[in-house]
Amino acid sequence: MNPRILERDPSDPQKQKKEGVNPLLKLVLELGPLMVFFFANARGAWLSQKFPVLAEFGGPIFVATGLFMAATAIALAASWLLTRTLPIMPMVSGVVVFVFGALTLYLQDDIFIKMKPTIVNMLFGGVLLGGLFFGKSLLGYVFDSAFSLDAEGWKKLTLRWGLFFLFLALVNEVVWRNFSTDAWVTFKVWGIMPITLLFTFSQMPLIMRHSLEGKTGNEEKAGK
């Protein structure tokens, strides 16, 4: 993959729109559906009493699933309105949420929504590692990344993220198969995010070593 393929023209209106989105609003769009899922599962019975139509979904986990699907749709629509584009990860994850959420509600079986993180993480991990097998570093496409790395940096980072996605898939399987539904929901919301953030921050030294922007800046200074 061309190491500069993700660089964009500063005059690109799409990029300008993205940069204009308030970071707090962006965080709300990304984490909002998960917060809705957690709250609805914890207070499902109360929500069903306050809004009898929600009782049609079933127990708390089914109420949570229905509201999670609605919140995901709202977040994707808001992201599109603000940026006129949908990053690959939220879009693919949203499609899986709708498919497995619908199966969960229709069959009244929460196994499907519990397997959703496994499917998504295995999908991204398989795509990244499969791309490396064929000589392609696809991480930039998956994350809609704004930074640029040299070829070696993309390769290393893609390998690490591919393995990390498979690790998350394995962890999800262990948790939902061995713990209660409430414990799984809590871990999904409050466990996966810190683990992902820690992993992301741990990759910063590699990104800094292989950043093309840093190298370009040093070359310009050396030329003066």
Tab-separated table of C-alpha atoms in Angstrom, residues 18-220:
chain	number	residue	atom	x	y	z
A	18	LYS	CA	-14.331	16.289	9.891
A	19	GLU	CA	-11.969	18.669	11.638
A	20	GLY	CA	-14.894	20.962	12.426
A	21	VAL	CA	-16.705	18.319	14.477
A	22	ASN	CA	-16.482	19.026	18.195
A	23	PRO	CA	-14.304	16.292	19.822
A	24	LEU	CA	-16.804	15.930	22.669
A	25	LEU	CA	-19.630	15.433	20.190
A	26	LYS	CA	-17.558	12.860	18.322
A	27	LEU	CA	-16.953	10.979	21.578
A	28	VAL	CA	-20.685	11.035	22.336
A	29	LEU	CA	-21.465	9.592	18.903
A	30	GLU	CA	-18.955	6.790	19.415
A	31	LEU	CA	-19.747	5.896	23.028
A	32	GLY	CA	-23.393	6.982	23.220
A	33	PRO	CA	-24.911	3.734	21.914
A	34	LEU	CA	-22.857	1.699	24.407
A	35	MET	CA	-24.012	3.898	27.273
A	36	VAL	CA	-27.621	3.431	26.135
A	37	PHE	CA	-27.072	-0.335	26.011
A	38	PHE	CA	-25.636	-0.415	29.534
A	39	PHE	CA	-28.338	1.817	31.041
A	40	ALA	CA	-31.200	-0.007	29.313
A	41	ASN	CA	-29.954	-3.402	30.476
A	42	ALA	CA	-29.543	-2.158	34.055
A	43	ARG	CA	-32.942	-0.395	34.135
A	44	GLY	CA	-34.865	-2.493	31.612
A	45	ALA	CA	-37.744	-3.318	33.948
A	46	TRP	CA	-38.139	0.352	34.944
A	47	LEU	CA	-38.061	1.471	31.305
A	48	SER	CA	-40.727	-1.097	30.409
A	49	GLN	CA	-42.980	0.270	33.151
A	50	LYS	CA	-42.471	3.871	32.065
A	51	PHE	CA	-42.783	3.076	28.362
A	52	PRO	CA	-45.048	0.004	27.983
A	53	VAL	CA	-44.213	-0.299	24.281
A	54	LEU	CA	-40.695	-1.393	25.274
A	55	ALA	CA	-42.166	-4.371	27.128
A	56	GLU	CA	-42.900	-5.862	23.700
A	57	PHE	CA	-39.176	-6.475	23.296
A	58	GLY	CA	-39.022	-8.821	26.302
A	59	GLY	CA	-36.636	-8.775	29.263
A	60	PRO	CA	-33.986	-6.135	30.035
A	61	ILE	CA	-31.364	-7.468	27.622
A	62	PHE	CA	-33.900	-7.353	24.782
A	63	VAL	CA	-34.986	-3.821	25.691
A	64	ALA	CA	-31.304	-2.890	25.742
A	65	THR	CA	-30.768	-4.505	22.347
A	66	GLY	CA	-33.656	-2.626	20.759
A	67	LEU	CA	-32.510	0.720	22.152
A	68	PHE	CA	-28.899	-0.082	21.215
A	69	MET	CA	-29.986	-0.557	17.597
A	70	ALA	CA	-31.898	2.734	17.650
A	71	ALA	CA	-28.997	4.624	19.255
A	72	THR	CA	-26.562	3.149	16.718
A	73	ALA	CA	-28.779	4.276	13.842
A	74	ILE	CA	-29.014	7.789	15.309
A	75	ALA	CA	-25.226	7.969	15.824
A	76	LEU	CA	-24.520	6.854	12.240
A	77	ALA	CA	-27.065	9.319	10.846
A	78	ALA	CA	-25.600	12.170	12.911
A	79	SER	CA	-22.081	11.263	11.796
A	80	TRP	CA	-23.180	11.325	8.171
A	81	LEU	CA	-24.908	14.690	8.544
A	82	LEU	CA	-21.839	16.206	10.203
A	83	THR	CA	-19.113	14.768	7.967
A	84	ARG	CA	-20.893	13.477	4.843
A	85	THR	CA	-18.969	10.245	5.256
A	86	LEU	CA	-19.103	7.090	7.359
A	87	PRO	CA	-15.835	5.574	8.637
A	88	ILE	CA	-15.503	1.883	7.846
A	89	MET	CA	-15.356	0.605	11.434
A	90	PRO	CA	-18.559	2.259	12.736
A	91	MET	CA	-20.372	1.416	9.510
A	92	VAL	CA	-19.467	-2.295	9.551
A	93	SER	CA	-20.080	-2.529	13.284
A	94	GLY	CA	-23.463	-0.861	12.797
A	95	VAL	CA	-24.495	-3.350	10.117
A	96	VAL	CA	-23.602	-6.254	12.425
A	97	VAL	CA	-25.525	-4.597	15.280
A	98	PHE	CA	-28.642	-4.359	13.105
A	99	VAL	CA	-28.398	-7.948	11.824
A	100	PHE	CA	-27.570	-9.635	15.124
A	101	GLY	CA	-29.844	-7.288	17.086
A	102	ALA	CA	-32.748	-8.188	14.816
A	103	LEU	CA	-32.022	-11.904	15.280
A	104	THR	CA	-31.854	-11.391	19.048
A	105	LEU	CA	-35.262	-9.720	19.157
A	106	TYR	CA	-36.971	-11.958	16.627
A	107	LEU	CA	-35.757	-15.236	18.143
A	108	GLN	CA	-35.735	-13.912	21.732
A	109	ASP	CA	-32.232	-15.309	22.132
A	110	ASP	CA	-29.531	-13.030	23.554
A	111	ILE	CA	-26.727	-15.247	22.236
A	112	PHE	CA	-26.790	-13.297	18.976
A	113	ILE	CA	-26.152	-9.882	20.515
A	114	LYS	CA	-23.493	-11.421	22.758
A	115	MET	CA	-21.720	-12.840	19.718
A	116	LYS	CA	-21.771	-9.497	17.892
A	117	PRO	CA	-18.407	-8.261	19.332
A	118	THR	CA	-16.837	-11.624	18.488
A	119	ILE	CA	-18.011	-11.425	14.878
A	120	VAL	CA	-16.927	-7.790	14.420
A	121	ASN	CA	-13.493	-8.306	15.976
A	122	MET	CA	-12.853	-11.518	14.056
A	123	LEU	CA	-13.917	-9.765	10.859
A	124	PHE	CA	-11.508	-6.857	11.321
A	125	GLY	CA	-8.716	-9.089	12.599
A	126	GLY	CA	-9.158	-11.466	9.659
A	127	VAL	CA	-9.219	-8.617	7.132
A	128	LEU	CA	-6.045	-7.029	8.545
A	129	LEU	CA	-4.054	-10.261	8.829
A	130	GLY	CA	-5.393	-11.530	5.509
A	131	GLY	CA	-4.338	-8.285	3.857
A	132	LEU	CA	-0.810	-8.703	5.231
A	133	PHE	CA	-0.714	-12.241	3.824
A	134	PHE	CA	-1.312	-10.743	0.375
A	135	GLY	CA	1.159	-7.911	0.952
A	136	LYS	CA	-1.404	-5.201	1.782
A	137	SER	CA	-1.498	-3.075	4.937
A	138	LEU	CA	-5.191	-2.219	5.275
A	139	LEU	CA	-5.202	-0.629	8.723
A	140	GLY	CA	-5.494	2.909	7.369
A	141	TYR	CA	-8.679	2.006	5.517
A	142	VAL	CA	-10.194	0.299	8.566
A	143	PHE	CA	-9.577	3.283	10.853
A	144	ASP	CA	-9.985	6.037	8.260
A	145	SER	CA	-6.665	7.250	9.633
A	146	ALA	CA	-5.418	10.809	9.219
A	147	PHE	CA	-1.745	10.101	9.911
A	148	SER	CA	0.767	8.634	7.468
A	149	LEU	CA	3.468	6.043	8.122
A	150	ASP	CA	6.207	4.443	6.093
A	151	ALA	CA	5.599	0.962	4.666
A	152	GLU	CA	7.332	-0.830	7.551
A	153	GLY	CA	5.300	1.114	10.104
A	154	TRP	CA	1.996	0.234	8.450
A	155	LYS	CA	2.996	-3.412	8.305
A	156	LYS	CA	3.944	-3.616	11.976
A	157	LEU	CA	0.922	-1.643	13.164
A	158	THR	CA	-1.448	-3.678	11.011
A	159	LEU	CA	-0.066	-6.938	12.416
A	160	ARG	CA	-0.441	-5.721	15.987
A	161	TRP	CA	-3.999	-4.484	15.499
A	162	GLY	CA	-4.982	-7.654	13.654
A	163	LEU	CA	-3.802	-9.779	16.575
A	164	PHE	CA	-5.419	-7.396	19.060
A	165	PHE	CA	-8.803	-7.719	17.327
A	166	LEU	CA	-8.551	-11.515	17.555
A	167	PHE	CA	-7.647	-11.163	21.236
A	168	LEU	CA	-10.786	-9.063	21.829
A	169	ALA	CA	-12.880	-11.690	20.048
A	170	LEU	CA	-11.453	-14.409	22.305
A	171	VAL	CA	-12.006	-12.336	25.460
A	172	ASN	CA	-15.624	-11.675	24.494
A	173	GLU	CA	-16.234	-15.394	24.004
A	174	VAL	CA	-14.730	-16.214	27.397
A	175	VAL	CA	-16.779	-13.561	29.212
A	176	TRP	CA	-20.221	-14.190	27.718
A	177	ARG	CA	-19.902	-17.969	27.957
A	178	ASN	CA	-18.742	-18.004	31.592
A	179	PHE	CA	-20.427	-15.041	33.268
A	180	SER	CA	-23.905	-13.605	33.687
A	181	THR	CA	-25.527	-11.349	31.123
A	182	ASP	CA	-25.174	-8.338	33.442
A	183	ALA	CA	-21.468	-9.077	33.944
A	184	TRP	CA	-20.976	-9.376	30.172
A	185	VAL	CA	-22.734	-6.045	29.518
A	186	THR	CA	-20.640	-4.325	32.196
A	187	PHE	CA	-17.424	-5.734	30.771
A	188	LYS	CA	-18.438	-4.830	27.218
A	189	VAL	CA	-18.977	-1.190	28.202
A	190	TRP	CA	-16.449	-0.598	30.982
A	191	GLY	CA	-13.800	-3.236	30.238
A	192	ILE	CA	-13.215	-3.285	26.494
A	193	MET	CA	-12.814	0.492	26.142
A	194	PRO	CA	-9.997	0.879	28.733
A	195	ILE	CA	-8.209	-2.168	27.286
A	196	THR	CA	-8.454	-0.688	23.784
A	197	LEU	CA	-7.254	2.732	24.936
A	198	LEU	CA	-4.269	1.215	26.725
A	199	PHE	CA	-3.365	-0.785	23.630
A	200	THR	CA	-3.753	2.287	21.417
A	201	PHE	CA	-1.494	4.419	23.602
A	202	SER	CA	1.076	1.606	23.721
A	203	GLN	CA	1.414	1.884	19.922
A	204	MET	CA	2.377	5.572	19.971
A	205	PRO	CA	6.152	4.922	20.090
A	206	LEU	CA	5.884	2.813	16.934
A	207	ILE	CA	3.754	5.458	15.205
A	208	MET	CA	6.224	8.204	16.113
A	209	ARG	CA	9.197	6.163	14.867
A	210	HIS	CA	7.589	5.487	11.495
A	211	SER	CA	5.698	8.744	10.981
A	212	LEU	CA	6.369	10.248	7.558
A	213	GLU	CA	5.375	13.691	8.833
A	214	GLY	CA	8.122	13.569	11.445
A	215	LYS	CA	10.678	12.442	8.898
A	216	THR	CA	9.614	15.142	6.455
A	217	GLY	CA	9.952	17.787	9.161
A	218	ASN	CA	13.450	16.595	10.082
A	219	GLU	CA	14.505	16.536	6.432
A	220	GLU	CA	13.279	20.114	5.956
